[in-house]
Amino acid sequence: GAGVSQTPSNKVTEKGKYVELRCDPISGHTALYWYRQSLGQGPEFLIYFQGTGAADDSGLPNDRFFAVRPEGSVSTLKIQRTERGDSAVYLCASSREGLAQETQYFGPGTRLLVL
Amino acid sequence: AQSVTQLGSHVSVSEGALVLLRCNYSSSVPPYLFWYVQYPNQGLQLLLKYTSAATLVKGINGFEAEFKKSETSFHLTKPSAHMSDAAEYFCAVSRPENTGNQFYFGTGTSLTVIP
């Protein structure tokens, strides 16, 4: 079946602008995760959804970052007043139930560049 | 706090030689452990995982890893490197007692295979 998809694959924006990044998880997966990967680093956790609710948003760096998953499937990561430091690859992952031992399936990522 | 250390940000091996990528974790409770591979411009792909069953885990593409609690290690090996193994490799842990189930990633090891 289809894997995790993310759109757009690349996004270039100007400092101060608003951006939305979309994630379409594997069908039937109740758990969805957002990570951010800076150059030369491993992915860092941002937020975890179980169904429609954000079960853990402790990784969001500040209140400019927000994510939603209104119908328990597609999720959107929203970044307000973008800063150059937000430039990174944003990864989405999903797993079947959100259990710790489950494989997380990753999308190809959205590469965000803030000029 | 959970952390993962990958010793060696860059590893070079000759084609046909042994591949050894190191991963150590710090946790008071044995975590679940994962190795992912990332090819250029692609998403993270699971190689193998340890979820408290057999300590020697076999994965895809001829890779395997052994969980050693006494050494808090989960090193990745492959007996004979292929050119196609050139990629970035990430070790990750999740905590069985953590309801968030986020992954904590190491900083990655870039593997170069020399013909």
mmCIF file of C-alpha atoms in Angstrom:
data_model
loop_
_atom_site.group_PDB
_atom_site.id
_atom_site.type_symbol
_atom_site.label_atom_id
_atom_site.label_comp_id
_atom_site.label_asym_id
_atom_site.label_seq_id
_atom_site.Cartn_x
_atom_site.Cartn_y
_atom_site.Cartn_z
ATOM 1 C CA GLY A 1 0.000 0.000 0.000
ATOM 2 C CA ALA A 2 0.931 3.634 -0.094
ATOM 3 C CA GLY A 3 3.462 4.939 2.353
ATOM 4 C CA VAL A 4 3.567 8.241 4.193
ATOM 5 C CA SER A 5 3.419 11.176 1.843
ATOM 6 C CA GLN A 6 4.364 14.797 2.495
ATOM 7 C CA THR A 7 3.726 17.945 0.527
ATOM 8 C CA PRO A 8 5.325 20.073 -0.651
ATOM 9 C CA SER A 9 8.661 18.340 -1.073
ATOM 10 C CA ASN A 10 10.398 21.718 -1.030
ATOM 11 C CA LYS A 11 9.279 25.076 0.265
ATOM 12 C CA VAL A 12 11.133 28.348 -0.005
ATOM 13 C CA THR A 13 9.732 31.295 1.905
ATOM 14 C CA GLU A 14 10.793 34.650 3.227
ATOM 15 C CA LYS A 15 11.450 35.499 6.827
ATOM 16 C CA GLY A 16 8.243 36.448 8.579
ATOM 17 C CA LYS A 17 5.926 34.501 6.300
ATOM 18 C CA TYR A 18 3.490 31.744 7.291
ATOM 19 C CA VAL A 19 3.879 28.189 5.986
ATOM 20 C CA GLU A 20 1.877 24.978 6.136
ATOM 21 C CA LEU A 21 3.354 21.531 5.704
ATOM 22 C CA ARG A 22 1.103 18.560 5.026
ATOM 23 C CA CYS A 23 1.434 14.922 6.001
ATOM 24 C CA ASP A 24 -0.705 12.038 4.763
ATOM 25 C CA PRO A 25 -0.026 8.970 6.939
ATOM 26 C CA ILE A 26 -0.471 5.327 6.122
ATOM 27 C CA SER A 27 -4.154 4.486 6.057
ATOM 28 C CA GLY A 28 -5.364 3.115 9.383
ATOM 29 C CA HIS A 29 -2.423 4.345 11.426
ATOM 30 C CA THR A 30 -3.714 6.129 14.501
ATOM 31 C CA ALA A 31 -0.362 7.573 15.591
ATOM 32 C CA LEU A 32 1.327 10.404 13.737
ATOM 33 C CA TYR A 33 4.607 12.131 14.549
ATOM 34 C CA TRP A 34 6.384 15.244 13.336
ATOM 35 C CA TYR A 35 10.163 15.537 13.536
ATOM 36 C CA ARG A 36 12.608 18.199 12.407
ATOM 37 C CA GLN A 37 16.001 17.335 10.954
ATOM 38 C CA SER A 38 18.633 20.028 10.732
ATOM 39 C CA LEU A 39 21.710 19.636 8.544
ATOM 40 C CA GLY A 40 24.088 17.050 9.959
ATOM 41 C CA GLN A 41 21.758 16.086 12.783
ATOM 42 C CA GLY A 42 19.350 13.306 13.557
ATOM 43 C CA PRO A 43 15.619 13.949 13.545
ATOM 44 C CA GLU A 44 14.269 15.733 16.621
ATOM 45 C CA PHE A 45 10.767 15.146 17.918
ATOM 46 C CA LEU A 46 8.214 17.917 17.609
ATOM 47 C CA ILE A 47 4.741 16.540 18.273
ATOM 48 C CA TYR A 48 2.798 13.277 18.504
ATOM 49 C CA PHE A 49 -0.863 12.732 17.657
ATOM 50 C CA GLN A 50 -2.990 9.831 18.792
ATOM 51 C CA GLY A 51 -6.087 10.075 16.658
ATOM 52 C CA THR A 52 -7.189 13.684 16.456
ATOM 53 C CA GLY A 53 -5.547 14.865 19.648
ATOM 54 C CA ALA A 54 -2.008 16.037 20.270
ATOM 55 C CA ALA A 55 -0.884 13.585 22.935
ATOM 56 C CA ASP A 56 2.565 15.124 23.314
ATOM 57 C CA ASP A 57 3.632 18.512 21.954
ATOM 58 C CA SER A 58 6.648 18.921 24.195
ATOM 59 C CA GLY A 59 9.044 19.126 21.240
ATOM 60 C CA LEU A 60 7.522 22.203 19.622
ATOM 61 C CA PRO A 61 10.207 24.882 19.982
ATOM 62 C CA ASN A 62 7.897 27.841 20.599
ATOM 63 C CA ASP A 63 4.381 29.120 20.050
ATOM 64 C CA ARG A 64 5.051 29.916 16.394
ATOM 65 C CA PHE A 65 4.708 26.207 15.710
ATOM 66 C CA PHE A 66 1.341 24.515 15.709
ATOM 67 C CA ALA A 67 -0.031 21.281 14.276
ATOM 68 C CA VAL A 68 -3.485 19.842 13.714
ATOM 69 C CA ARG A 69 -5.017 16.546 12.727
ATOM 70 C CA PRO A 70 -8.744 17.326 12.632
ATOM 71 C CA GLU A 71 -10.051 14.033 11.269
ATOM 72 C CA GLY A 72 -7.420 11.701 12.634
ATOM 73 C CA SER A 73 -5.729 11.208 9.300
ATOM 74 C CA VAL A 74 -3.988 14.049 7.460
ATOM 75 C CA SER A 75 -1.968 16.421 9.604
ATOM 76 C CA THR A 76 -0.753 19.942 8.949
ATOM 77 C CA LEU A 77 2.228 21.551 10.628
ATOM 78 C CA LYS A 78 1.900 25.320 10.697
ATOM 79 C CA ILE A 79 4.720 27.762 11.265
ATOM 80 C CA GLN A 80 3.980 31.445 11.814
ATOM 81 C CA ARG A 81 6.438 34.315 11.360
ATOM 82 C CA THR A 82 9.106 32.029 9.989
ATOM 83 C CA GLU A 83 12.713 32.636 10.944
ATOM 84 C CA ARG A 84 15.910 31.609 9.168
ATOM 85 C CA GLY A 85 16.571 29.149 11.973
ATOM 86 C CA ASP A 86 13.426 27.254 11.008
ATOM 87 C CA SER A 87 15.162 26.045 7.863
ATOM 88 C CA ALA A 88 15.331 22.263 8.067
ATOM 89 C CA VAL A 89 13.767 19.100 6.742
ATOM 90 C CA TYR A 90 10.443 18.396 8.414
ATOM 91 C CA LEU A 91 9.667 14.705 8.648
ATOM 92 C CA CYS A 92 6.367 13.033 9.309
ATOM 93 C CA ALA A 93 5.980 9.459 10.516
ATOM 94 C CA SER A 94 3.072 7.217 11.372
ATOM 95 C CA SER A 95 2.631 3.978 13.279
ATOM 96 C CA ARG A 96 -0.286 1.621 13.731
ATOM 97 C CA GLU A 97 -1.181 2.285 17.355
ATOM 98 C CA GLY A 98 1.564 4.479 18.794
ATOM 99 C CA LEU A 99 3.128 1.771 20.925
ATOM 100 C CA ALA A 100 6.780 2.233 21.857
ATOM 101 C CA GLN A 101 7.922 -0.943 20.122
ATOM 102 C CA GLU A 102 6.190 -0.210 16.849
ATOM 103 C CA THR A 103 8.009 0.754 13.701
ATOM 104 C CA GLN A 104 7.489 4.350 12.690
ATOM 105 C CA TYR A 105 7.150 4.754 8.925
ATOM 106 C CA PHE A 106 8.625 7.978 7.647
ATOM 107 C CA GLY A 107 7.695 10.171 4.738
ATOM 108 C CA PRO A 108 10.290 11.721 2.416
ATOM 109 C CA GLY A 109 10.136 15.030 4.253
ATOM 110 C CA THR A 110 9.555 18.657 3.356
ATOM 111 C CA ARG A 111 12.694 20.712 2.921
ATOM 112 C CA LEU A 112 11.960 24.216 4.220
ATOM 113 C CA LEU A 113 14.254 27.104 3.398
ATOM 114 C CA VAL A 114 13.607 30.459 5.002
ATOM 115 C CA LEU A 115 15.413 33.303 3.274
ATOM 116 C CA ALA B 1 17.060 11.655 30.159
ATOM 117 C CA GLN B 2 17.185 9.523 27.088
ATOM 118 C CA SER B 3 20.141 9.867 24.742
ATOM 119 C CA VAL B 4 21.738 8.012 21.914
ATOM 120 C CA THR B 5 25.373 8.277 20.924
ATOM 121 C CA GLN B 6 26.668 7.238 17.558
ATOM 122 C CA LEU B 7 30.445 7.121 17.573
ATOM 123 C CA GLY B 8 31.924 8.170 14.274
ATOM 124 C CA SER B 9 29.995 10.628 12.141
ATOM 125 C CA HIS B 10 31.774 9.281 9.052
ATOM 126 C CA VAL B 11 32.843 5.705 8.379
ATOM 127 C CA SER B 12 34.610 4.480 5.245
ATOM 128 C CA VAL B 13 35.012 0.841 4.322
ATOM 129 C CA SER B 14 36.190 -0.986 1.244
ATOM 130 C CA GLU B 15 33.708 -2.938 -0.801
ATOM 131 C CA GLY B 16 33.518 -6.442 0.658
ATOM 132 C CA ALA B 17 34.828 -5.393 4.074
ATOM 133 C CA LEU B 18 33.029 -5.610 7.394
ATOM 134 C CA VAL B 19 30.697 -2.753 8.264
ATOM 135 C CA LEU B 20 30.491 -1.751 11.942
ATOM 136 C CA LEU B 21 28.419 1.254 12.995
ATOM 137 C CA ARG B 22 28.308 1.994 16.703
ATOM 138 C CA CYS B 23 25.364 2.986 18.836
ATOM 139 C CA ASN B 24 25.235 3.415 22.605
ATOM 140 C CA TYR B 25 22.224 4.458 24.628
ATOM 141 C CA SER B 26 21.752 5.815 28.097
ATOM 142 C CA SER B 27 18.686 4.697 29.964
ATOM 143 C CA SER B 28 17.882 3.235 33.336
ATOM 144 C CA VAL B 29 15.333 0.981 31.666
ATOM 145 C CA PRO B 30 16.312 -1.029 28.580
ATOM 146 C CA PRO B 31 14.658 0.778 25.696
ATOM 147 C CA TYR B 32 13.450 -0.403 22.354
ATOM 148 C CA LEU B 33 16.142 0.180 19.740
ATOM 149 C CA PHE B 34 15.962 0.846 16.028
ATOM 150 C CA TRP B 35 18.340 1.327 13.126
ATOM 151 C CA TYR B 36 17.177 3.382 10.157
ATOM 152 C CA VAL B 37 18.905 4.100 6.851
ATOM 153 C CA GLN B 38 18.472 7.283 4.857
ATOM 154 C CA TYR B 39 19.475 7.434 1.216
ATOM 155 C CA PRO B 40 19.950 10.859 -0.386
ATOM 156 C CA ASN B 41 16.669 12.712 -0.836
ATOM 157 C CA GLN B 42 14.688 9.800 0.570
ATOM 158 C CA GLY B 43 12.855 9.119 3.814
ATOM 159 C CA LEU B 44 14.109 7.035 6.693
ATOM 160 C CA GLN B 45 13.760 3.297 6.135
ATOM 161 C CA LEU B 46 13.778 0.747 8.949
ATOM 162 C CA LEU B 47 16.689 -1.700 8.850
ATOM 163 C CA LEU B 48 15.932 -3.602 12.039
ATOM 164 C CA LYS B 49 14.666 -3.227 15.585
ATOM 165 C CA TYR B 50 15.107 -4.712 19.044
ATOM 166 C CA THR B 51 11.956 -5.064 21.134
ATOM 167 C CA SER B 52 13.169 -7.288 24.016
ATOM 168 C CA ALA B 53 12.927 -10.611 22.217
ATOM 169 C CA ALA B 54 16.141 -12.095 20.764
ATOM 170 C CA THR B 55 19.205 -9.968 21.470
ATOM 171 C CA LEU B 56 20.655 -10.657 18.011
ATOM 172 C CA VAL B 57 18.410 -9.042 15.459
ATOM 173 C CA LYS B 58 18.592 -9.605 11.719
ATOM 174 C CA GLY B 59 17.347 -6.968 9.339
ATOM 175 C CA ILE B 60 17.093 -6.181 5.690
ATOM 176 C CA ASN B 61 19.975 -6.040 3.211
ATOM 177 C CA GLY B 62 22.157 -8.382 5.273
ATOM 178 C CA PHE B 63 22.441 -6.110 8.309
ATOM 179 C CA GLU B 64 22.227 -7.302 11.879
ATOM 180 C CA ALA B 65 22.646 -5.822 15.340
ATOM 181 C CA GLU B 66 23.176 -7.201 18.816
ATOM 182 C CA PHE B 67 21.667 -5.721 21.951
ATOM 183 C CA LYS B 68 24.179 -5.822 24.804
ATOM 184 C CA LYS B 69 22.663 -4.589 28.037
ATOM 185 C CA SER B 70 25.959 -4.719 29.936
ATOM 186 C CA GLU B 71 27.538 -2.399 27.398
ATOM 187 C CA THR B 72 24.354 -0.371 26.686
ATOM 188 C CA SER B 73 25.103 -0.890 23.018
ATOM 189 C CA PHE B 74 23.282 -1.811 19.837
ATOM 190 C CA HIS B 75 25.957 -1.811 17.150
ATOM 191 C CA LEU B 76 25.021 -2.432 13.511
ATOM 192 C CA THR B 77 27.086 -4.837 11.414
ATOM 193 C CA LYS B 78 27.217 -6.315 7.952
ATOM 194 C CA PRO B 79 29.828 -8.907 6.968
ATOM 195 C CA SER B 80 30.480 -7.591 3.469
ATOM 196 C CA ALA B 81 29.842 -4.035 2.320
ATOM 197 C CA HIS B 82 28.228 -3.302 -1.032
ATOM 198 C CA MET B 83 28.400 -0.070 -2.942
ATOM 199 C CA SER B 84 24.650 0.281 -2.476
ATOM 200 C CA ASP B 85 25.128 0.459 1.317
ATOM 201 C CA ALA B 86 26.487 3.995 1.059
ATOM 202 C CA ALA B 87 23.985 6.099 3.004
ATOM 203 C CA GLU B 88 23.315 7.806 6.332
ATOM 204 C CA TYR B 89 22.492 5.490 9.227
ATOM 205 C CA PHE B 90 20.588 6.508 12.340
ATOM 206 C CA CYS B 91 20.191 4.704 15.632
ATOM 207 C CA ALA B 92 17.032 5.511 17.597
ATOM 208 C CA VAL B 93 15.495 4.525 20.915
ATOM 209 C CA SER B 94 12.043 4.654 22.378
ATOM 210 C CA ARG B 95 11.131 4.218 26.012
ATOM 211 C CA PRO B 96 8.709 1.442 26.923
ATOM 212 C CA GLU B 97 7.362 3.424 29.873
ATOM 213 C CA ASN B 98 6.869 6.620 27.925
ATOM 214 C CA THR B 99 3.329 7.252 26.714
ATOM 215 C CA GLY B 100 4.620 9.710 24.138
ATOM 216 C CA ASN B 101 6.543 7.004 22.318
ATOM 217 C CA GLN B 102 8.682 9.485 20.494
ATOM 218 C CA PHE B 103 11.952 8.309 19.028
ATOM 219 C CA TYR B 104 15.245 9.759 20.196
ATOM 220 C CA PHE B 105 17.750 9.705 17.350
ATOM 221 C CA GLY B 106 21.505 9.778 17.281
ATOM 222 C CA THR B 107 23.314 12.274 15.095
ATOM 223 C CA GLY B 108 23.862 9.704 12.374
ATOM 224 C CA THR B 109 26.792 7.987 10.706
ATOM 225 C CA SER B 110 27.563 8.539 7.049
ATOM 226 C CA LEU B 111 28.842 5.351 5.454
ATOM 227 C CA THR B 112 31.097 5.543 2.416
ATOM 228 C CA VAL B 113 31.939 2.372 0.495
ATOM 229 C CA ILE B 114 35.170 2.496 -1.471
ATOM 230 C CA PRO B 115 35.332 0.357 -4.613
#
